[in-house]
Amino acid sequence: MKCLTLLLALLCIANVYASDIEVLHWWTAKGETEAQAILEKALLEENIKWNNFAIVGEGGESAVRVLHMRALSGNPPDVAQIKGPDIGEWTRIGMLEEIGQITDTSLWPQILPQIVRETVTVDGKYMAVPINIHRVNWLWLNKAIFDQLSLPVPTTWDSFFDIADKIKAAGYIAIAHGGTDWQDALLFESMALSLLGAEKYKQAFVEHDKAVLTSPEMIHVFEQFKRLHQYTDSSMRGKDWYQASQLISNNKAGMQFMGDWAKGMWNAQGKTAMVDYICVDVPESKGLFSYNIDSFVFFEKNGSKTPREIQRGFADTLLSEKFQADFNLAKGSIPVRKGINMVKFDQCSHKSFADFNSGELVPSFTQNLASTSYLQNIMIKIISNYFNNPAADATNTVNYLSLAIRAIKE
Ligand code: GAL
């Protein structure tokens, strides 16, 4: 009883002294919430109380929309999950605080990989704090179904289609897929990177080179992409990614193309990498790595400013060594900070880490690492419309995509 009273008193004191920080994010699926809770706990140890502003919706589309409304009405949250070129957009309209004003960033060149630093730098200044590195171009295999049907790992697209036919014939869903714009485009991105290679992928989806975007090779990518549709389950249309990943957990589907946040979910459900699910390269993608780096920005506030020490505590926690290990273990990503002890990480994370350090890296355009979310939204809608409309033509679609990109950029 005495202990309980003491504990309650301590909790009260913690509550009185902890300062709130309102954080907008979209980590709402299983695995994501576990990772977020680790962050919340780490902050509380620094006396910072997480004020949750979570918006459900894959890839953060709804969250970013809500953020725009809050920011335009002059009431942004203290911190938000913003990544890639969107960091530059928010910086240029003068809404963000420079990280160098908040905390000491002098060690960043030593502790963060160059590509990560470049991602959070705008006009020579760090404008966001990175937290993790997700790999997007994974193919996940359901071990039980692969064992039952004695299927090999698909390493070419020919073998992939052959295996998908066998899974379908055995009465399973071949590809777990939720069928939303964002998931359709993620599927496309993985296939496009595989078929085009890193150089052409970058020319098309980072530089938006018209010749590559409308090339016969790109038309071929779209045609191959459409072939995947028959292996998805139409009743899953409109479902979120974690609902699709659940089909792997329930042994209803054989494979899924998804970033490694799906691994975070399966692990949180008690599944084990290489025992329950297997991570492999997307066919014909050895050494190619499409990256997605999550980061947080701090908003300039007119009225109630977030105290500096709270901002500093938040920023420093994100990059602290223990937190980097604990958080990324739960999230399914790899640490953004170099030199983190990864003994507790599974084989998939080790593969991700090795490929990140030695493979060819490209920014994931479906995860907003290659363009602003505004442009990304238009692109993923065009890709998704093509995928879901049997009558849509690949040549028209590439021309339309290229035109739409030009219209937005020029
Ligand atoms: C991405 C985010 C990941 C993951 C995923 C699914 O945009 O970068 O961390 O959570 O959405 O929600």
Coordinates of C-alpha atoms and ligand atoms in Angstrom, one line a residue:
M1 CA 0.0 0.0 0.0
K2 CA 2.8 2.3 1.0
C3 CA 4.6 1.6 -2.2
L4 CA 1.5 2.3 -4.2
T5 CA 1.0 5.7 -2.5
L6 CA 4.6 6.5 -3.2
L7 CA 4.3 5.5 -6.8
L8 CA 1.2 7.6 -7.3
A9 CA 2.9 10.6 -5.7
L10 CA 5.9 10.2 -8.0
L11 CA 3.6 9.9 -11.0
C12 CA 1.8 13.1 -9.9
I13 CA 5.0 14.9 -9.6
A14 CA 6.1 13.7 -13.0
N15 CA 2.9 14.9 -14.4
V16 CA 3.1 18.3 -12.8
Y17 CA 6.6 18.9 -14.0
A18 CA 6.5 17.3 -17.4
S19 CA 6.0 19.7 -20.2
D20 CA 3.7 18.8 -23.0
I21 CA 4.8 18.6 -26.6
E22 CA 2.1 18.1 -29.2
V23 CA 3.2 15.7 -32.0
L24 CA 1.4 15.1 -35.3
H25 CA 2.1 11.7 -36.9
W26 CA 0.4 8.7 -38.5
W27 CA 1.9 5.8 -36.6
T28 CA -1.4 4.1 -35.8
A29 CA -1.0 0.5 -36.9
K30 CA 0.3 -2.3 -34.7
G31 CA 4.1 -2.1 -34.5
E32 CA 3.9 1.6 -35.2
T33 CA 2.1 2.2 -32.0
E34 CA 4.6 0.1 -30.1
A35 CA 7.4 2.1 -31.6
Q36 CA 5.7 5.4 -30.8
A37 CA 5.1 4.2 -27.2
I38 CA 8.9 3.7 -26.9
L39 CA 9.4 7.2 -28.0
E40 CA 6.8 8.5 -25.6
K41 CA 8.5 6.6 -22.7
A42 CA 11.9 7.9 -23.6
L43 CA 10.6 11.4 -23.7
L44 CA 8.9 11.0 -20.3
E45 CA 12.3 10.0 -18.9
E46 CA 13.4 13.5 -20.0
N47 CA 10.3 14.9 -18.4
I48 CA 8.7 15.6 -21.7
K49 CA 5.0 14.6 -22.0
W50 CA 3.9 13.4 -25.5
N51 CA 0.7 15.0 -26.5
N52 CA -0.6 12.6 -29.2
F53 CA -2.0 14.0 -32.4
A54 CA -2.2 10.9 -34.5
I55 CA -4.1 10.8 -37.8
V56 CA -5.0 7.4 -39.2
G57 CA -4.2 6.8 -42.8
E58 CA -1.5 5.1 -44.7
G59 CA 1.5 7.0 -45.8
G60 CA 0.3 10.0 -43.9
E61 CA -1.9 11.5 -46.7
S62 CA -4.6 12.6 -44.2
A63 CA -2.1 13.6 -41.6
V64 CA -0.4 16.0 -44.0
R65 CA -3.7 17.4 -45.1
V66 CA -4.7 18.1 -41.4
L67 CA -1.3 19.6 -40.8
H68 CA -1.9 22.1 -43.6
M69 CA -5.2 23.2 -42.2
R70 CA -3.7 23.6 -38.7
A71 CA -0.7 25.5 -39.9
L72 CA -2.7 27.8 -42.2
S73 CA -5.0 28.7 -39.3
G74 CA -1.9 29.7 -37.4
N75 CA -2.0 26.8 -35.0
P76 CA 0.5 24.2 -36.0
P77 CA 1.5 21.4 -33.5
D78 CA 4.9 21.7 -31.8
V79 CA 6.3 18.9 -33.8
A80 CA 5.2 16.9 -36.9
Q81 CA 6.3 13.9 -38.9
I82 CA 7.4 15.5 -42.1
K83 CA 9.9 14.0 -44.5
G84 CA 11.8 14.4 -47.8
P85 CA 11.2 17.4 -50.0
D86 CA 8.2 18.5 -47.9
I87 CA 10.7 19.7 -45.3
G88 CA 11.9 22.2 -47.9
E89 CA 8.4 23.4 -48.7
W90 CA 7.6 24.1 -45.0
T91 CA 11.0 25.7 -44.5
R92 CA 10.6 28.1 -47.5
I93 CA 7.3 29.4 -46.2
G94 CA 9.1 30.2 -43.0
M95 CA 7.2 27.8 -40.7
L96 CA 10.0 25.7 -39.3
E97 CA 12.7 26.1 -36.7
E98 CA 16.3 25.4 -37.7
I99 CA 17.6 22.4 -35.8
G100 CA 20.9 24.0 -35.2
Q101 CA 19.1 26.7 -33.1
I102 CA 17.5 24.0 -31.0
T103 CA 20.4 21.6 -30.3
D104 CA 24.1 21.0 -31.0
T105 CA 24.3 19.3 -34.4
S106 CA 28.1 19.5 -34.7
L107 CA 28.4 15.7 -34.4
W108 CA 25.9 15.0 -37.1
P109 CA 28.4 14.7 -39.9
Q110 CA 30.1 11.9 -37.9
I111 CA 27.0 10.0 -36.6
L112 CA 24.6 10.3 -39.6
P113 CA 25.0 8.9 -43.1
Q114 CA 25.4 11.5 -45.8
I115 CA 22.2 10.6 -47.6
V116 CA 20.3 11.1 -44.3
R117 CA 21.9 14.5 -43.7
E118 CA 21.1 15.6 -47.3
T119 CA 17.5 14.5 -46.8
V120 CA 17.0 16.8 -43.8
T121 CA 19.1 19.7 -45.1
V122 CA 17.5 22.7 -46.7
D123 CA 19.7 25.5 -48.1
G124 CA 22.6 24.3 -46.0
K125 CA 20.7 24.1 -42.7
Y126 CA 19.3 21.1 -40.9
M127 CA 15.6 21.5 -40.7
A128 CA 14.4 18.1 -39.4
V129 CA 15.6 15.4 -37.1
P130 CA 15.8 12.0 -38.7
I131 CA 14.8 9.0 -36.8
N132 CA 14.9 5.8 -38.9
I133 CA 15.6 4.3 -42.3
H134 CA 12.9 2.1 -43.8
R135 CA 13.4 0.0 -46.9
V136 CA 10.5 0.1 -49.2
N137 CA 11.3 -2.4 -51.9
W138 CA 10.8 -5.7 -50.0
L139 CA 8.9 -8.8 -51.0
W140 CA 7.6 -10.7 -48.0
L141 CA 6.8 -14.4 -48.2
N142 CA 4.5 -16.4 -46.0
K143 CA 6.7 -19.2 -44.8
A144 CA 3.9 -21.6 -44.0
I145 CA 2.3 -21.3 -47.5
F146 CA 5.7 -21.5 -49.2
D147 CA 6.6 -24.6 -47.2
Q148 CA 3.2 -26.3 -47.8
L149 CA 3.4 -25.7 -51.5
S150 CA 7.2 -26.3 -51.7
L151 CA 7.8 -23.1 -53.5
P152 CA 11.2 -21.5 -54.1
V153 CA 12.1 -17.9 -53.5
P154 CA 11.1 -15.9 -56.6
T155 CA 14.2 -14.2 -57.9
T156 CA 13.0 -13.3 -61.4
W157 CA 9.7 -11.9 -62.5
D158 CA 9.0 -15.1 -64.6
S159 CA 9.4 -17.2 -61.5
F160 CA 7.3 -14.7 -59.5
F161 CA 4.4 -15.0 -61.8
D162 CA 4.7 -18.8 -61.9
I163 CA 4.7 -18.9 -58.1
A164 CA 1.8 -16.5 -57.9
D165 CA -0.2 -18.8 -60.1
K166 CA 0.6 -21.7 -57.9
I167 CA -0.5 -19.9 -54.7
K168 CA -3.7 -18.8 -56.4
A169 CA -4.4 -22.3 -57.7
A170 CA -4.0 -23.6 -54.1
G171 CA -6.8 -21.3 -53.0
Y172 CA -4.8 -18.6 -51.3
I173 CA -4.5 -14.9 -52.2
A174 CA -1.2 -14.6 -54.1
I175 CA -0.5 -10.9 -53.2
A176 CA -1.8 -9.4 -50.0
H177 CA -2.8 -5.9 -51.2
G178 CA -5.1 -3.3 -49.8
G179 CA -5.8 -1.6 -53.1
T180 CA -5.5 2.1 -52.2
D181 CA -3.6 4.7 -54.3
W182 CA -0.6 4.6 -52.0
Q183 CA -0.4 0.8 -52.0
D184 CA -0.9 0.5 -55.7
A185 CA 1.9 3.0 -56.3
L186 CA 4.2 1.2 -53.8
L187 CA 3.7 -2.0 -55.8
F188 CA 4.5 0.0 -59.0
E189 CA 7.5 1.6 -57.5
S190 CA 9.1 -1.7 -56.5
M191 CA 8.5 -3.1 -59.9
A192 CA 9.7 0.0 -61.7
L193 CA 12.9 0.1 -59.7
S194 CA 13.6 -3.5 -60.5
L195 CA 12.9 -3.3 -64.3
L196 CA 14.4 0.1 -64.9
G197 CA 17.4 0.0 -62.5
A198 CA 18.6 2.8 -60.2
E199 CA 19.8 5.2 -62.8
K200 CA 16.6 5.3 -64.9
Y201 CA 14.4 5.2 -61.8
K202 CA 16.1 8.4 -60.6
Q203 CA 15.9 10.0 -64.0
A204 CA 12.1 9.3 -64.1
F205 CA 11.0 9.7 -60.6
V206 CA 13.5 12.1 -59.1
E207 CA 14.5 14.3 -62.1
H208 CA 11.2 13.7 -63.9
D209 CA 13.0 13.4 -67.3
K210 CA 10.3 13.4 -69.9
A211 CA 12.2 11.0 -72.3
V212 CA 12.6 8.4 -69.6
L213 CA 9.1 8.8 -68.3
T214 CA 7.5 8.2 -71.7
S215 CA 10.1 5.7 -73.0
P216 CA 9.2 2.2 -74.3
E217 CA 10.8 0.8 -71.2
M218 CA 8.5 2.7 -69.0
I219 CA 5.5 1.5 -71.0
H220 CA 6.8 -2.0 -70.5
V221 CA 6.9 -1.3 -66.7
F222 CA 3.3 -0.2 -66.7
E223 CA 2.2 -3.3 -68.6
Q224 CA 4.0 -5.7 -66.3
F225 CA 2.6 -3.8 -63.3
K226 CA -0.9 -4.4 -64.6
R227 CA -0.3 -8.1 -64.6
L228 CA 0.0 -8.0 -60.8
H229 CA -3.6 -7.0 -60.4
Q230 CA -5.1 -10.5 -61.0
Y231 CA -3.2 -11.8 -58.0
T232 CA -4.7 -9.3 -55.5
D233 CA -8.1 -9.8 -53.8
S234 CA -10.8 -7.4 -55.0
S235 CA -12.6 -7.5 -51.7
M236 CA -9.5 -5.8 -50.1
R237 CA -10.1 -2.7 -52.2
G238 CA -9.7 0.4 -50.1
K239 CA -8.2 -1.4 -47.1
D240 CA -5.2 0.0 -45.3
W241 CA -1.7 -1.7 -45.6
Y242 CA -1.9 -3.3 -42.2
Q243 CA -5.2 -5.0 -43.1
A244 CA -3.3 -6.4 -46.1
S245 CA -0.4 -7.5 -43.9
Q246 CA -2.9 -9.2 -41.6
L247 CA -3.6 -11.6 -44.6
I248 CA 0.0 -12.8 -44.2
S249 CA -0.4 -13.2 -40.4
N250 CA -3.6 -15.2 -40.9
N251 CA -2.0 -17.4 -43.6
K252 CA -4.5 -16.2 -46.1
A253 CA -2.0 -14.7 -48.5
G254 CA 1.3 -15.8 -49.9
M255 CA 3.3 -12.7 -50.6
Q256 CA 3.2 -8.9 -50.0
F257 CA 5.1 -6.0 -51.4
M258 CA 5.5 -3.5 -48.6
G259 CA 8.0 -1.4 -46.7
D260 CA 9.5 -2.9 -43.5
W261 CA 7.1 -1.2 -41.2
A262 CA 5.0 -4.4 -42.0
K263 CA 7.7 -6.3 -40.1
G264 CA 7.1 -4.1 -37.1
M265 CA 3.5 -5.1 -37.2
W266 CA 4.2 -8.8 -37.5
N267 CA 6.7 -8.8 -34.8
A268 CA 4.3 -7.0 -32.5
Q269 CA 1.9 -9.8 -33.1
G270 CA 4.5 -12.3 -32.0
K271 CA 5.7 -13.4 -35.4
T272 CA 9.4 -14.0 -36.1
A273 CA 11.4 -13.1 -39.2
M274 CA 12.5 -16.2 -41.2
V275 CA 10.2 -18.4 -39.1
D276 CA 6.8 -17.0 -39.9
Y277 CA 7.7 -14.7 -42.7
I278 CA 10.6 -14.3 -45.0
C279 CA 12.1 -11.1 -46.4
V280 CA 13.6 -11.2 -49.9
D281 CA 14.6 -8.7 -52.6
V282 CA 11.8 -7.8 -55.0
P283 CA 12.6 -10.0 -58.0
E284 CA 15.5 -8.8 -60.1
S285 CA 16.4 -6.1 -57.5
K286 CA 19.5 -7.4 -55.9
G287 CA 21.4 -4.5 -54.4
L288 CA 18.7 -1.9 -55.1
F289 CA 17.4 -0.1 -52.1
S290 CA 14.5 2.4 -52.1
Y291 CA 14.7 4.3 -48.9
N292 CA 12.2 6.1 -46.7
I293 CA 13.6 8.2 -43.9
D294 CA 11.2 9.4 -41.2
S295 CA 11.9 12.7 -39.6
F296 CA 10.4 15.3 -37.3
V297 CA 10.2 19.0 -37.8
F298 CA 9.7 21.8 -35.2
F299 CA 7.2 24.5 -36.0
E300 CA 7.8 28.2 -35.4
K301 CA 5.0 29.3 -33.1
N302 CA 3.8 32.9 -32.6
G303 CA 1.9 32.6 -29.4
S304 CA 2.7 29.8 -27.0
K305 CA 6.2 28.9 -28.0
T306 CA 7.5 25.5 -27.1
P307 CA 10.3 26.0 -24.5
R308 CA 13.7 25.4 -26.0
E309 CA 14.8 22.8 -23.5
I310 CA 11.7 20.7 -24.4
Q311 CA 12.5 21.0 -28.1
R312 CA 16.2 20.1 -27.3
G313 CA 15.1 17.2 -25.2
F314 CA 12.9 15.9 -28.0
A315 CA 15.6 16.3 -30.7
D316 CA 18.4 14.7 -28.6
T317 CA 16.2 11.8 -27.6
L318 CA 15.5 10.9 -31.2
L319 CA 19.2 10.4 -31.9
S320 CA 20.3 8.9 -28.6
E321 CA 21.9 5.5 -28.9
K322 CA 19.7 3.5 -26.7
F323 CA 16.6 5.0 -28.2
Q324 CA 17.8 4.4 -31.7
A325 CA 18.2 0.7 -31.0
D326 CA 14.9 0.2 -29.1
F327 CA 12.7 2.3 -31.4
N328 CA 14.0 0.8 -34.7
L329 CA 13.7 -2.7 -33.3
A330 CA 10.0 -2.2 -32.8
K331 CA 9.4 -0.1 -36.0
G332 CA 11.0 -2.6 -38.4
S333 CA 13.4 0.0 -39.7
I334 CA 17.2 0.3 -39.2
P335 CA 18.8 3.0 -37.0
V336 CA 19.6 6.3 -38.6
R337 CA 22.5 6.7 -36.3
K338 CA 25.8 5.0 -37.2
G339 CA 27.4 2.5 -34.8
I340 CA 24.3 1.3 -33.1
N341 CA 24.6 -2.2 -31.6
M342 CA 22.2 -4.3 -33.7
V343 CA 22.7 -7.7 -32.0
K344 CA 19.0 -7.9 -31.1
F345 CA 17.9 -7.1 -34.7
D346 CA 16.7 -9.9 -37.0
Q347 CA 18.1 -11.1 -40.3
C348 CA 15.8 -8.8 -42.3
S349 CA 17.2 -5.7 -40.5
H350 CA 20.7 -7.0 -41.0
K351 CA 20.1 -7.4 -44.7
S352 CA 18.6 -4.0 -44.9
F353 CA 21.6 -2.5 -43.1
A354 CA 24.1 -4.3 -45.3
D355 CA 22.2 -3.3 -48.5
F356 CA 21.9 0.3 -47.3
N357 CA 25.6 0.5 -46.8
S358 CA 26.6 -1.2 -50.0
G359 CA 23.7 -1.1 -52.4
E360 CA 22.4 1.4 -54.8
L361 CA 20.2 3.8 -53.0
V362 CA 17.2 5.6 -54.5
P363 CA 14.6 7.8 -52.7
S364 CA 11.2 6.3 -52.6
F365 CA 8.8 8.5 -54.5
T366 CA 5.7 6.9 -53.1
Q367 CA 7.0 7.7 -49.6
N368 CA 7.6 11.4 -50.3
L369 CA 11.3 11.1 -50.4
A370 CA 11.6 12.2 -54.0
S371 CA 9.1 14.9 -54.4
T372 CA 6.7 17.0 -52.3
S373 CA 3.5 15.2 -51.1
Y374 CA 1.5 17.4 -53.5
L375 CA 3.2 16.0 -56.6
Q376 CA 3.4 12.5 -55.1
N377 CA -0.4 12.6 -54.6
I378 CA -1.1 13.3 -58.2
M379 CA 1.4 10.7 -59.4
I380 CA 0.0 7.9 -57.2
K381 CA -3.5 8.7 -58.3
I382 CA -2.5 8.3 -62.0
I383 CA -0.7 5.1 -61.3
S384 CA -3.6 3.7 -59.3
N385 CA -6.2 4.7 -61.9
Y386 CA -4.3 2.8 -64.5
F387 CA -3.9 -0.2 -62.3
N388 CA -7.6 -0.5 -61.5
N389 CA -9.0 0.3 -64.9
P390 CA -8.8 -2.7 -67.2
A391 CA -9.3 -0.5 -70.2
A392 CA -6.5 2.0 -69.3
D393 CA -3.7 2.0 -71.8
A394 CA 0.0 2.1 -70.8
T395 CA 1.1 4.5 -73.5
N396 CA -1.6 7.0 -72.7
T397 CA -0.8 6.7 -69.0
V398 CA 2.9 7.5 -69.3
N399 CA 2.1 10.5 -71.4
Y400 CA -0.5 11.7 -69.0
L401 CA 1.9 11.1 -66.0
S402 CA 4.6 13.1 -67.7
L403 CA 2.3 15.9 -68.6
A404 CA 0.8 16.1 -65.1
I405 CA 4.3 16.3 -63.5
R406 CA 5.3 19.0 -65.9
A407 CA 2.1 21.0 -65.2
I408 CA 2.8 20.9 -61.5
K409 CA 6.5 21.6 -61.7
E410 CA 6.5 24.4 -64.3
Ligands
GAL1 C1 5.3 5.9 -44.1 C2 6.1 6.1 -42.9 C3 6.5 4.8 -42.2 C4 5.3 3.9 -42.0 C5 4.3 4.0 -43.2 C6 3.0 3.3 -43.0 O1 4.9 7.1 -44.6 O2 7.3 6.7 -43.3 O3 7.1 5.1 -41.0 O4 4.7 4.1 -40.8 O5 4.1 5.2 -43.6 O6 2.2 4.0 -42.0

